[in-house]
Coordinates of C-alpha atoms in Angstrom, one line a residue:
M1199 CA 17.8 -0.7 2.2
L1200 CA 18.9 -4.1 3.1
L1201 CA 17.4 -6.0 6.0
K1202 CA 19.2 -8.7 8.0
R1203 CA 17.3 -12.0 7.7
T1204 CA 18.2 -14.5 10.4
P1205 CA 16.5 -17.9 10.6
A1206 CA 14.5 -18.6 13.8
V1207 CA 11.6 -20.5 15.0
L1208 CA 8.5 -18.7 13.8
G1209 CA 6.6 -17.1 16.7
I1210 CA 9.4 -17.6 19.3
A1211 CA 12.4 -15.3 19.5
F1212 CA 15.1 -16.0 22.0
S1213 CA 17.3 -13.5 23.8
L1214 CA 20.4 -14.7 25.7
L1215 CA 19.5 -17.9 27.4
S1216 CA 21.1 -17.9 30.9
T1217 CA 23.4 -16.2 33.3
A1218 CA 25.8 -17.5 35.9
V1219 CA 24.8 -17.3 39.6
A1220 CA 27.5 -15.3 41.3
G1221 CA 30.0 -17.3 43.3
T1222 CA 28.5 -20.7 42.3
G1223 CA 29.1 -21.1 38.6
A1224 CA 25.6 -22.6 38.3
A1225 CA 23.3 -21.6 35.5
A1226 CA 20.2 -19.7 36.5
T1227 CA 16.9 -21.0 35.2
P1228 CA 15.8 -18.5 32.5
V1229 CA 12.4 -16.8 32.9
T1230 CA 10.2 -16.6 29.8
V1231 CA 8.0 -13.7 28.9
H1232 CA 5.1 -15.1 26.8
V1233 CA 3.1 -12.8 24.6
A1234 CA -0.6 -13.4 23.8
G1235 CA -1.8 -10.8 21.4
D1236 CA -2.8 -9.7 17.9
S1237 CA -1.1 -8.5 14.7
T1238 CA 0.4 -5.5 16.4
A1239 CA 2.6 -7.8 18.5
S1240 CA 3.0 -10.7 16.0
T1241 CA 6.3 -12.1 14.7
Y1242 CA 6.5 -11.7 10.9
T1243 CA 8.7 -13.7 8.4
S1244 CA 11.3 -12.3 6.2
A1245 CA 8.8 -12.4 3.3
L1246 CA 6.9 -9.5 5.1
A1247 CA 9.9 -7.5 6.3
P1248 CA 10.2 -4.7 7.3
R1249 CA 6.7 -5.4 8.9
A1250 CA 7.3 -6.3 12.5
G1251 CA 5.3 -6.6 15.8
W1252 CA 6.3 -5.3 19.2
G1253 CA 6.4 -8.9 20.6
Q1254 CA 8.9 -9.7 17.8
A1255 CA 11.1 -6.7 19.0
L1256 CA 10.9 -7.4 22.8
P1257 CA 14.1 -9.6 22.9
V1258 CA 16.1 -6.6 21.8
F1259 CA 15.5 -5.2 25.3
F1260 CA 15.9 -8.3 27.4
G1261 CA 19.3 -9.3 28.8
H1262 CA 20.7 -12.4 30.6
G1263 CA 18.2 -15.0 31.8
V1264 CA 15.1 -13.7 30.0
L1265 CA 13.5 -15.4 27.0
T1266 CA 10.6 -14.3 24.8
A1267 CA 8.0 -16.6 23.5
N1268 CA 5.8 -14.7 21.1
E1269 CA 2.4 -16.4 20.5
A1270 CA 0.7 -13.3 19.2
L1271 CA -1.6 -14.1 16.2
S1272 CA -2.5 -11.8 13.4
G1273 CA -6.3 -11.1 13.4
A1274 CA -6.8 -12.5 16.9
S1275 CA -9.1 -11.2 19.5
S1276 CA -9.2 -12.3 23.1
K1277 CA -12.1 -14.6 22.1
S1278 CA -10.7 -16.1 18.9
F1279 CA -7.2 -16.6 20.3
A1280 CA -8.7 -18.8 23.1
D1281 CA -11.3 -20.5 20.9
L1282 CA -8.6 -21.4 18.3
G1283 CA -6.5 -23.2 21.0
R1284 CA -3.7 -20.7 21.0
L1285 CA -4.2 -20.0 24.8
D1286 CA -4.0 -23.8 25.4
R1287 CA -0.8 -24.0 23.4
L1288 CA 0.8 -21.0 25.2
L1289 CA -0.1 -22.4 28.6
S1290 CA 1.3 -25.8 27.8
R1291 CA 4.7 -24.1 27.5
V1292 CA 4.5 -22.0 30.6
K1293 CA 6.5 -22.9 33.6
R1294 CA 6.3 -21.6 37.2
G1295 CA 7.7 -18.1 37.5
D1296 CA 7.2 -17.1 33.8
H1297 CA 5.2 -14.0 32.8
V1298 CA 2.3 -13.8 30.4
L1299 CA 1.7 -10.5 28.6
I1300 CA -2.0 -10.3 27.5
S1301 CA -2.8 -7.7 24.9
F1302 CA -6.1 -7.7 22.9
G1303 CA -8.6 -5.1 21.8
H1304 CA -8.0 -4.3 18.1
N1305 CA -10.1 -7.2 16.8
D1306 CA -12.4 -7.5 19.8
Q1307 CA -14.1 -4.4 18.3
K1308 CA -15.3 -6.1 15.2
K1309 CA -19.1 -6.4 15.7
E1310 CA -19.5 -7.8 12.2
D1311 CA -17.5 -10.9 13.1
P1312 CA -19.1 -13.0 15.9
A1313 CA -16.0 -15.3 16.0
R1314 CA -13.9 -12.3 17.3
Y1315 CA -16.3 -9.7 18.8
T1316 CA -16.4 -9.2 22.5
E1317 CA -18.4 -6.6 24.5
P1318 CA -16.0 -4.5 26.6
S1319 CA -17.7 -4.7 30.0
T1320 CA -18.8 -8.3 29.8
T1321 CA -17.4 -10.9 27.3
Y1322 CA -14.1 -9.0 26.9
K1323 CA -13.5 -9.1 30.6
S1324 CA -14.6 -12.7 30.8
Y1325 CA -12.2 -13.9 28.2
L1326 CA -9.3 -11.8 29.7
S1327 CA -10.1 -13.4 33.1
Q1328 CA -9.5 -16.8 31.6
Y1329 CA -6.0 -15.8 30.6
I1330 CA -5.3 -14.4 34.0
D1331 CA -6.8 -17.3 36.0
R1332 CA -5.3 -20.0 33.9
S1333 CA -1.9 -18.4 33.9
R1334 CA -1.9 -18.1 37.7
A1335 CA -3.0 -21.8 37.9
R1336 CA 0.2 -22.7 36.1
G1337 CA 2.3 -20.6 38.5
A1338 CA 2.8 -17.9 35.9
K1339 CA 2.4 -14.1 36.4
P1340 CA -0.1 -12.4 34.1
V1341 CA 0.3 -8.8 33.0
L1342 CA -2.4 -7.0 31.1
V1343 CA -1.3 -4.7 28.2
T1344 CA -3.8 -2.2 26.7
S1345 CA -3.8 -2.0 23.0
V1346 CA -1.2 0.1 21.2
E1347 CA -2.8 3.1 19.6
R1348 CA -3.3 3.4 15.8
R1349 CA -1.9 6.2 13.8
R1350 CA -4.9 8.5 13.8
F1351 CA -4.8 12.2 14.4
T1352 CA -7.4 15.0 14.8
G1353 CA -7.4 18.0 12.5
T1354 CA -5.3 19.8 15.1
G1355 CA -2.6 17.1 15.0
T1356 CA -3.4 15.3 18.2
A1357 CA -3.4 11.5 18.4
A1358 CA -7.0 10.3 18.4
P1359 CA -8.3 7.3 20.4
S1360 CA -9.5 4.4 18.4
H1361 CA -10.2 1.6 20.8
G1362 CA -13.4 2.8 22.4
A1363 CA -14.2 1.3 25.8
Y1364 CA -11.7 -1.6 25.6
P1365 CA -8.7 0.1 27.3
A1366 CA -10.8 1.3 30.2
A1367 CA -12.4 -2.2 30.6
M1368 CA -8.9 -3.7 30.8
R1369 CA -7.8 -1.1 33.4
E1370 CA -10.9 -2.0 35.5
L1371 CA -10.2 -5.7 35.3
A1372 CA -6.5 -5.2 36.2
A1373 CA -7.6 -3.3 39.4
A1374 CA -10.3 -5.9 40.2
K1375 CA -8.0 -8.9 39.9
G1376 CA -4.8 -7.3 41.2
V1377 CA -2.9 -7.8 37.9
P1378 CA -0.1 -5.5 36.8
L1379 CA -1.2 -3.2 33.9
I1380 CA 0.9 -1.8 31.2
D1381 CA -1.1 1.1 29.7
L1382 CA 0.3 0.9 26.2
T1383 CA -2.7 2.9 24.9
A1384 CA -1.6 5.8 27.0
S1385 CA 2.2 5.5 26.5
S1386 CA 1.9 5.0 22.7
T1387 CA -0.5 8.0 22.4
A1388 CA 2.0 10.1 24.2
L1389 CA 4.8 8.9 21.9
W1390 CA 2.7 9.6 18.8
N1391 CA 1.9 13.1 20.1
R1392 CA 5.6 13.8 20.7
T1393 CA 6.5 12.4 17.2
G1394 CA 3.8 14.1 15.3
V1395 CA 1.7 13.4 12.2
E1396 CA 4.6 13.2 9.8
G1397 CA 7.1 11.8 12.2
T1398 CA 5.0 8.7 13.1
K1399 CA 5.1 7.5 9.5
K1400 CA 8.6 6.1 10.2
Y1401 CA 7.1 3.9 12.9
F1402 CA 4.1 2.6 10.9
L1403 CA 4.1 0.6 7.7
H1404 CA 4.4 3.6 5.4
L1405 CA 6.7 2.6 2.6
P1406 CA 7.1 4.2 -0.8
A1407 CA 6.9 2.2 -4.0
G1408 CA 10.2 0.9 -5.4
P1409 CA 12.9 0.3 -2.7
W1410 CA 11.2 -2.5 -0.7
P1411 CA 11.1 -5.8 -2.5
N1412 CA 8.3 -7.2 -0.3
Y1413 CA 6.2 -4.1 -1.1
P1414 CA 7.0 -3.1 -4.7
D1415 CA 3.9 -0.9 -4.9
G1416 CA 4.4 0.7 -1.5
I1417 CA 2.0 0.6 1.4
E1418 CA 0.3 3.0 3.8
D1419 CA -0.8 1.1 6.9
N1420 CA -1.7 3.0 10.1
T1421 CA -2.1 0.0 12.4
H1422 CA 0.9 -2.1 11.8
F1423 CA 4.6 -1.3 12.3
Q1424 CA 7.8 -1.3 10.4
A1425 CA 10.9 -2.2 12.4
A1426 CA 11.4 1.3 13.9
G1427 CA 7.9 1.3 15.3
A1428 CA 8.0 -2.2 16.6
I1429 CA 11.2 -1.4 18.4
E1430 CA 9.9 1.8 20.0
V1431 CA 6.6 0.1 21.1
A1432 CA 8.6 -2.8 22.6
R1433 CA 10.7 -0.2 24.4
L1434 CA 7.6 1.2 26.0
V1435 CA 6.5 -2.3 27.1
A1436 CA 10.0 -3.2 28.4
T1437 CA 10.4 0.1 30.3
A1438 CA 7.0 -0.4 32.0
L1439 CA 8.0 -4.0 33.0
R1440 CA 11.1 -2.5 34.6
D1441 CA 9.4 0.5 36.2
Q1442 CA 6.7 -1.7 37.7
H1443 CA 9.3 -4.2 39.0
V1444 CA 7.6 -7.0 37.1
L1445 CA 11.2 -8.2 36.2
P1446 CA 14.3 -7.2 38.1
P1447 CA 16.4 -4.3 36.8
G1448 CA 19.2 -6.6 35.6
S1449 CA 16.8 -8.2 33.2
F1450 CA 17.0 -5.3 30.7
R1451 CA 19.4 -3.7 28.3
R1452 CA 19.3 -0.9 25.7
L1453 CA 16.3 0.8 27.2
T1454 CA 17.6 4.2 26.4
A1455 CA 19.9 3.3 23.4
Q1456 CA 19.3 3.6 19.7
V1457 CA 18.5 0.2 18.3
P1458 CA 18.9 -0.5 14.5
A1459 CA 16.3 -2.3 12.5
G1460 CA 18.7 -5.2 12.0
A1461 CA 18.5 -6.0 15.7
I1462 CA 15.1 -7.6 14.9
V1463 CA 14.9 -11.3 13.8
W1464 CA 12.7 -12.0 10.8
P1465 CA 12.4 -15.8 10.6
E1466 CA 12.5 -17.3 7.1
A1467 CA 9.1 -18.2 5.6

């Protein structure tokens, strides 16, 4: 299977840049959706294709006047992303009216790593509050996104939760601070249940040995996505942005259409 490899700036994928204002011929100022997150959302280079993150796939579902700036960092928690200066970098590029999607939890769980670990009801909320407050101070609109669920199933074939108290803590914070919440934990769990134990392998990085040059020995990864999974998770995020009126209806495209893997951009290494 051949994958389309299109050069792009690593970490920033652009959808169509602008649209004309009706009757004036003037170009509307594009709104940017910035993504702060971890490896499930990251942009991957062509050397790692078909591995892809949902932030990398988001531009597939945005139409005229919406850009995507994906700052998601593999291995990051809400703490380490901020401590490494990635939040500063993201905010330096934010303009008034932009949106900031904030999605952490996978690596916040790692008690063995003090550089990343946060406690759900205290430090996790404290770090997320920094993202919210500082985005608002820049005139941007923060949106909290609970962690996408891993591919874990019970013995009866039901998707099993794997993020402990973190999704609930984010829901509580969203309510307390009046921030829109995309419950990606819930929507991805529902998708995995509909798709089933075997069907979900097409979404995650389950590749046989042989046909994939970047994975000659094959791989079985139940956390990260191949193109089909990144696209479907991005569809969940984009649909929630539409349904919650975070972006106007005309900002979206392809929300109910089949999207090929080649619609994703893998930057050159």
